[in-house]
Coordinates of C-alpha atoms and ligand atoms in Angstrom, one line a residue:
M1 CA -25.5 -8.4 -25.5
T2 CA -22.4 -10.2 -26.4
Q3 CA -20.7 -12.5 -24.0
R4 CA -17.1 -12.9 -24.4
P5 CA -14.1 -14.3 -22.4
F6 CA -13.0 -12.1 -19.4
Y7 CA -9.3 -11.7 -19.8
F8 CA -6.9 -11.5 -16.9
G9 CA -3.1 -11.1 -17.1
S10 CA 0.1 -10.0 -15.4
N11 CA 3.2 -8.3 -16.7
F12 CA 6.1 -9.3 -14.5
K13 CA 8.2 -6.5 -15.9
M14 CA 11.8 -7.0 -14.7
H15 CA 11.0 -9.4 -12.0
Q16 CA 11.4 -13.2 -11.6
T17 CA 13.9 -15.7 -12.5
A18 CA 13.1 -18.4 -14.8
A19 CA 12.7 -20.6 -11.9
E20 CA 10.4 -18.4 -10.2
S21 CA 8.3 -17.9 -13.3
Q22 CA 8.1 -21.5 -13.6
A23 CA 6.9 -21.8 -10.0
F24 CA 4.4 -19.0 -10.4
V25 CA 2.8 -20.6 -13.4
E26 CA 2.6 -23.9 -11.8
G27 CA 0.8 -22.2 -9.0
L28 CA -1.8 -20.7 -11.4
V29 CA -2.1 -24.1 -12.9
G30 CA -3.2 -25.6 -9.6
Q31 CA -5.9 -22.8 -9.2
V32 CA -9.4 -23.3 -10.5
P33 CA -10.2 -20.4 -12.7
P34 CA -13.5 -18.7 -11.7
A35 CA -15.1 -19.7 -15.0
P36 CA -14.4 -21.5 -18.2
D37 CA -14.5 -18.4 -20.1
V38 CA -11.7 -16.7 -18.3
Q39 CA -8.7 -16.3 -20.3
R40 CA -5.6 -15.9 -18.2
F41 CA -2.3 -14.9 -19.3
V42 CA 1.4 -14.0 -17.7
I43 CA 4.0 -11.9 -19.4
P44 CA 7.4 -12.7 -17.9
P45 CA 10.8 -11.5 -18.7
F46 CA 12.6 -13.1 -21.9
T47 CA 14.8 -15.4 -19.8
S48 CA 11.6 -17.1 -18.2
L49 CA 10.0 -17.9 -21.7
P50 CA 11.7 -21.3 -22.9
G51 CA 9.5 -24.1 -21.7
L52 CA 7.1 -22.0 -19.9
P53 CA 4.2 -22.5 -22.4
D54 CA 4.5 -26.3 -21.8
V55 CA 4.2 -25.4 -18.1
A56 CA 1.1 -23.2 -18.6
R57 CA -0.6 -25.4 -21.1
P58 CA -2.7 -27.7 -18.4
G59 CA -4.2 -24.4 -17.3
C60 CA -4.8 -23.0 -20.7
I61 CA -2.7 -20.1 -19.7
W62 CA -1.2 -17.6 -22.4
V63 CA 2.4 -16.9 -22.0
G64 CA 3.4 -13.5 -23.6
A65 CA 6.7 -11.7 -24.2
Q66 CA 7.2 -8.1 -23.0
N67 CA 8.9 -6.8 -26.3
F68 CA 10.3 -7.8 -29.5
Y69 CA 11.9 -6.1 -32.5
P70 CA 9.6 -5.9 -35.6
V71 CA 11.7 -7.8 -38.3
S72 CA 12.5 -11.4 -38.6
E73 CA 16.3 -11.3 -38.1
G74 CA 19.2 -9.1 -38.8
P75 CA 22.1 -7.0 -37.3
F76 CA 20.0 -5.8 -34.2
T77 CA 22.2 -6.6 -31.2
G78 CA 20.2 -7.5 -28.1
E79 CA 16.9 -7.7 -30.0
I80 CA 14.5 -10.6 -30.2
S81 CA 12.4 -11.4 -33.3
P82 CA 8.8 -12.7 -33.8
P83 CA 9.9 -16.0 -35.2
M84 CA 12.2 -16.5 -32.2
L85 CA 9.1 -16.0 -30.0
T86 CA 6.8 -18.3 -31.8
A87 CA 9.5 -21.0 -32.1
L88 CA 9.1 -21.0 -28.2
G89 CA 5.3 -21.5 -28.4
I90 CA 4.8 -17.9 -27.0
H91 CA 0.9 -16.9 -27.5
L92 CA 1.0 -13.2 -27.0
V93 CA 3.3 -9.9 -27.4
L94 CA 3.0 -6.9 -25.3
V95 CA 3.3 -3.8 -27.5
G96 CA 3.4 -0.1 -26.5
H97 CA 3.6 -0.4 -22.7
A98 CA 4.0 3.0 -21.0
E99 CA 7.4 2.1 -19.7
R100 CA 8.6 1.1 -23.3
R101 CA 7.3 4.4 -24.6
T102 CA 8.5 6.8 -21.6
L103 CA 11.7 5.0 -20.6
F104 CA 12.9 3.6 -23.7
G105 CA 11.7 6.2 -26.2
E106 CA 9.2 4.0 -28.2
T107 CA 7.4 6.1 -30.7
D108 CA 3.9 5.6 -32.0
E109 CA 5.3 4.7 -35.4
L110 CA 7.6 2.0 -34.0
V111 CA 4.7 0.7 -31.9
G112 CA 2.9 0.5 -35.1
R113 CA 5.3 -1.5 -36.7
K114 CA 5.6 -3.9 -33.9
V115 CA 1.7 -4.3 -33.7
R116 CA 1.8 -5.3 -37.5
A117 CA 4.9 -7.5 -37.2
G118 CA 3.5 -9.3 -34.3
L119 CA 0.2 -10.0 -36.0
D120 CA 1.9 -11.0 -39.3
A121 CA 3.9 -13.6 -37.2
G122 CA 0.6 -15.1 -36.2
L123 CA 0.9 -13.8 -32.5
R124 CA -1.7 -12.3 -30.5
V125 CA -0.9 -8.6 -29.8
L126 CA -1.9 -6.8 -26.5
L127 CA -1.5 -3.1 -27.4
C128 CA -1.3 -0.7 -24.5
V129 CA -2.4 2.9 -25.0
G130 CA -2.6 5.7 -22.4
E131 CA -2.0 9.5 -21.7
T132 CA 0.7 10.8 -19.3
A133 CA 0.0 13.1 -16.6
A134 CA 0.9 16.1 -18.4
E135 CA -1.4 15.2 -21.4
K136 CA -4.2 14.6 -18.9
A137 CA -3.6 18.1 -17.1
A138 CA -3.6 19.6 -20.6
G139 CA -7.1 18.1 -21.3
Q140 CA -5.4 16.0 -24.1
G141 CA -6.3 12.5 -22.9
V142 CA -8.9 11.6 -25.6
A143 CA -6.8 13.1 -28.3
V144 CA -3.8 11.1 -27.2
L145 CA -5.6 7.8 -27.0
T146 CA -7.2 8.7 -30.6
R147 CA -3.7 9.5 -32.0
Q148 CA -2.1 6.3 -30.5
L149 CA -4.8 4.0 -31.8
G150 CA -4.7 5.6 -35.2
I151 CA -1.0 5.1 -35.7
A152 CA -0.7 1.9 -34.0
L153 CA -3.6 0.2 -36.0
D154 CA -3.1 1.8 -39.2
G155 CA -3.2 -0.9 -41.9
I156 CA -4.2 -3.9 -39.9
E157 CA -6.0 -6.5 -42.1
P158 CA -9.6 -7.3 -40.8
E159 CA -8.6 -11.0 -40.5
A160 CA -6.0 -10.3 -38.0
L161 CA -8.4 -8.3 -35.6
G162 CA -9.2 -11.6 -33.8
R163 CA -5.7 -11.8 -32.4
L164 CA -5.7 -8.0 -31.2
L165 CA -6.3 -6.9 -27.6
V166 CA -6.1 -3.4 -26.3
A167 CA -5.4 -2.3 -22.8
Y168 CA -6.0 1.1 -21.6
E169 CA -3.4 2.0 -19.0
P170 CA -3.0 5.6 -18.2
V171 CA 0.7 6.4 -17.5
W172 CA 0.1 8.3 -14.4
S173 CA -1.8 5.3 -12.8
I174 CA 0.9 2.9 -13.4
G175 CA 3.6 1.4 -11.1
A176 CA 4.5 2.3 -7.5
R177 CA 4.4 5.9 -8.0
G178 CA 1.0 5.8 -9.7
T179 CA -2.3 6.9 -8.5
P180 CA -5.3 4.6 -9.2
A181 CA -7.6 6.2 -11.7
P182 CA -11.2 7.0 -10.7
V183 CA -13.6 4.6 -12.1
D184 CA -15.7 7.1 -14.0
Y185 CA -12.6 8.6 -15.6
V186 CA -11.7 5.1 -16.8
A187 CA -15.2 4.5 -18.0
Q188 CA -15.1 7.6 -20.2
A189 CA -11.6 6.9 -21.7
V190 CA -12.6 3.2 -22.3
A191 CA -15.8 4.6 -24.3
S192 CA -13.6 6.8 -26.4
I193 CA -11.3 3.8 -27.3
R194 CA -14.2 1.7 -28.1
S195 CA -15.7 4.5 -30.3
R196 CA -12.2 4.9 -31.9
I197 CA -11.8 1.3 -32.7
N198 CA -15.4 1.1 -34.0
G199 CA -14.5 4.1 -36.3
L200 CA -11.4 2.4 -37.5
F201 CA -12.9 -1.1 -38.0
D202 CA -16.7 -0.7 -38.2
D203 CA -18.5 -3.7 -36.8
A204 CA -15.2 -5.9 -36.9
G205 CA -13.7 -3.7 -34.3
R206 CA -16.2 -4.8 -31.8
Q207 CA -14.6 -8.1 -31.4
I208 CA -11.4 -6.5 -30.0
P209 CA -11.2 -7.0 -26.2
V210 CA -10.4 -3.9 -24.1
L211 CA -8.7 -4.4 -20.7
Y212 CA -8.0 -2.0 -18.0
G213 CA -4.6 -1.6 -16.2
G214 CA -2.8 0.7 -13.8
S215 CA -2.5 0.1 -10.0
V216 CA -5.4 -2.5 -10.1
N217 CA -5.5 -4.3 -6.8
L218 CA -7.7 -6.4 -4.8
S219 CA -9.9 -3.5 -3.4
N220 CA -10.3 -1.5 -6.6
C221 CA -10.5 -4.4 -9.4
G222 CA -14.3 -4.8 -9.0
G223 CA -14.8 -1.2 -9.8
Y224 CA -12.8 -1.4 -12.9
A225 CA -13.9 -4.8 -14.1
A226 CA -17.6 -3.6 -13.8
I227 CA -17.2 -0.8 -16.4
D228 CA -19.3 -1.1 -19.6
G229 CA -16.8 -2.0 -22.3
V230 CA -14.1 -3.4 -19.9
D231 CA -13.3 -7.0 -21.0
G232 CA -10.5 -7.8 -18.5
L233 CA -7.7 -6.5 -16.2
F234 CA -4.1 -6.1 -16.9
V235 CA -2.3 -6.1 -13.5
G236 CA 1.3 -5.5 -12.4
R237 CA 2.3 -5.5 -8.7
A238 CA -0.9 -6.9 -7.2
A239 CA -0.6 -10.1 -9.3
W240 CA 3.0 -10.9 -8.8
T241 CA 2.4 -13.9 -6.6
A242 CA 0.1 -16.7 -7.6
D243 CA -2.0 -16.3 -4.6
G244 CA -2.4 -12.5 -5.4
Y245 CA -3.1 -13.1 -9.0
G246 CA -6.0 -15.5 -8.2
A247 CA -7.4 -13.2 -5.6
V248 CA -7.6 -10.4 -7.8
L249 CA -9.0 -12.2 -10.8
Q250 CA -11.7 -13.8 -8.6
A251 CA -12.7 -10.4 -7.2
G252 CA -12.4 -8.9 -10.7
F253 CA -14.3 -11.5 -12.3
A254 CA -17.1 -11.7 -9.7
A255 CA -17.8 -7.9 -10.5
H256 CA -17.6 -8.3 -14.3
R257 CA -20.2 -11.3 -14.1
M258 CA -22.5 -9.1 -11.9
R259 CA -22.4 -6.5 -14.5
G260 CA -23.5 -9.1 -17.0
G261 CA -20.4 -9.1 -19.2
W262 CA -19.6 -6.8 -22.0
S263 CA -22.6 -5.3 -24.0
S264 CA -23.0 -2.7 -26.8
Ligands
PGA301 P1 0.6 -1.9 -11.9 O1 1.3 -2.1 -13.3 O2 -0.5 -2.8 -11.8 O3 1.8 -2.4 -10.9 O4 0.3 -0.4 -11.8 C1 0.3 -2.2 -14.5 C2 1.3 -2.0 -15.6 O5 2.4 -1.7 -15.8 O6 0.7 -2.9 -16.7

């Protein structure tokens, strides 16, 4: 059995001003995490990022960015580059979130370019994968995960794998219109993700944490966190206050610890 950190983070999406994010992170710094090997992170909007890593540092909380463009600089009006993020002390970048794929037309190929550019810049990359409702209905769930992972992770150097995290987020379970996924469904999907990652990277793939996200809340977090192969939770709405964040983290971690952490 391999013990590893329990990862817990929130994507604020297009919510919170800079002042609100700062107050939120100050609230998290004031909370005692349930164990030393819990790694917390927050992913606020760009406008909240300057200075936030300094606020988060006393709590060892990673601060992430929701998006970036995968080149260092150039004529890309409105975009942000990896060096701009590293200059702010950002620890993590989110890539391939369902809302970027479905609302902003991000293709598997662009997602792959972003994964490589983020890792090349020395950032941690949290790659989201997941099938849509239509793909699920067509029985294509595993095929979609296989394709998304294959394209996103193509050409990643083994040395960079230690900075890669994957989140399974079924598109149909995300957001206010989403439906919480059955635990056994998530367990099967996570097993297929693990098997795909291990197929791509052999033993080196085992170090990649797999998180679960999609309508995670206080009442269902324990079921997801206890799934074999799930190393953490990635939460939206239920963790948009420091109190909510702390409560879901405590409950999720308790269930994860009861399971005994990750094993393979
Ligand atoms: P949700 O968002 O928890 O509000 O469903 C999750 C996500 O989009 O990552």
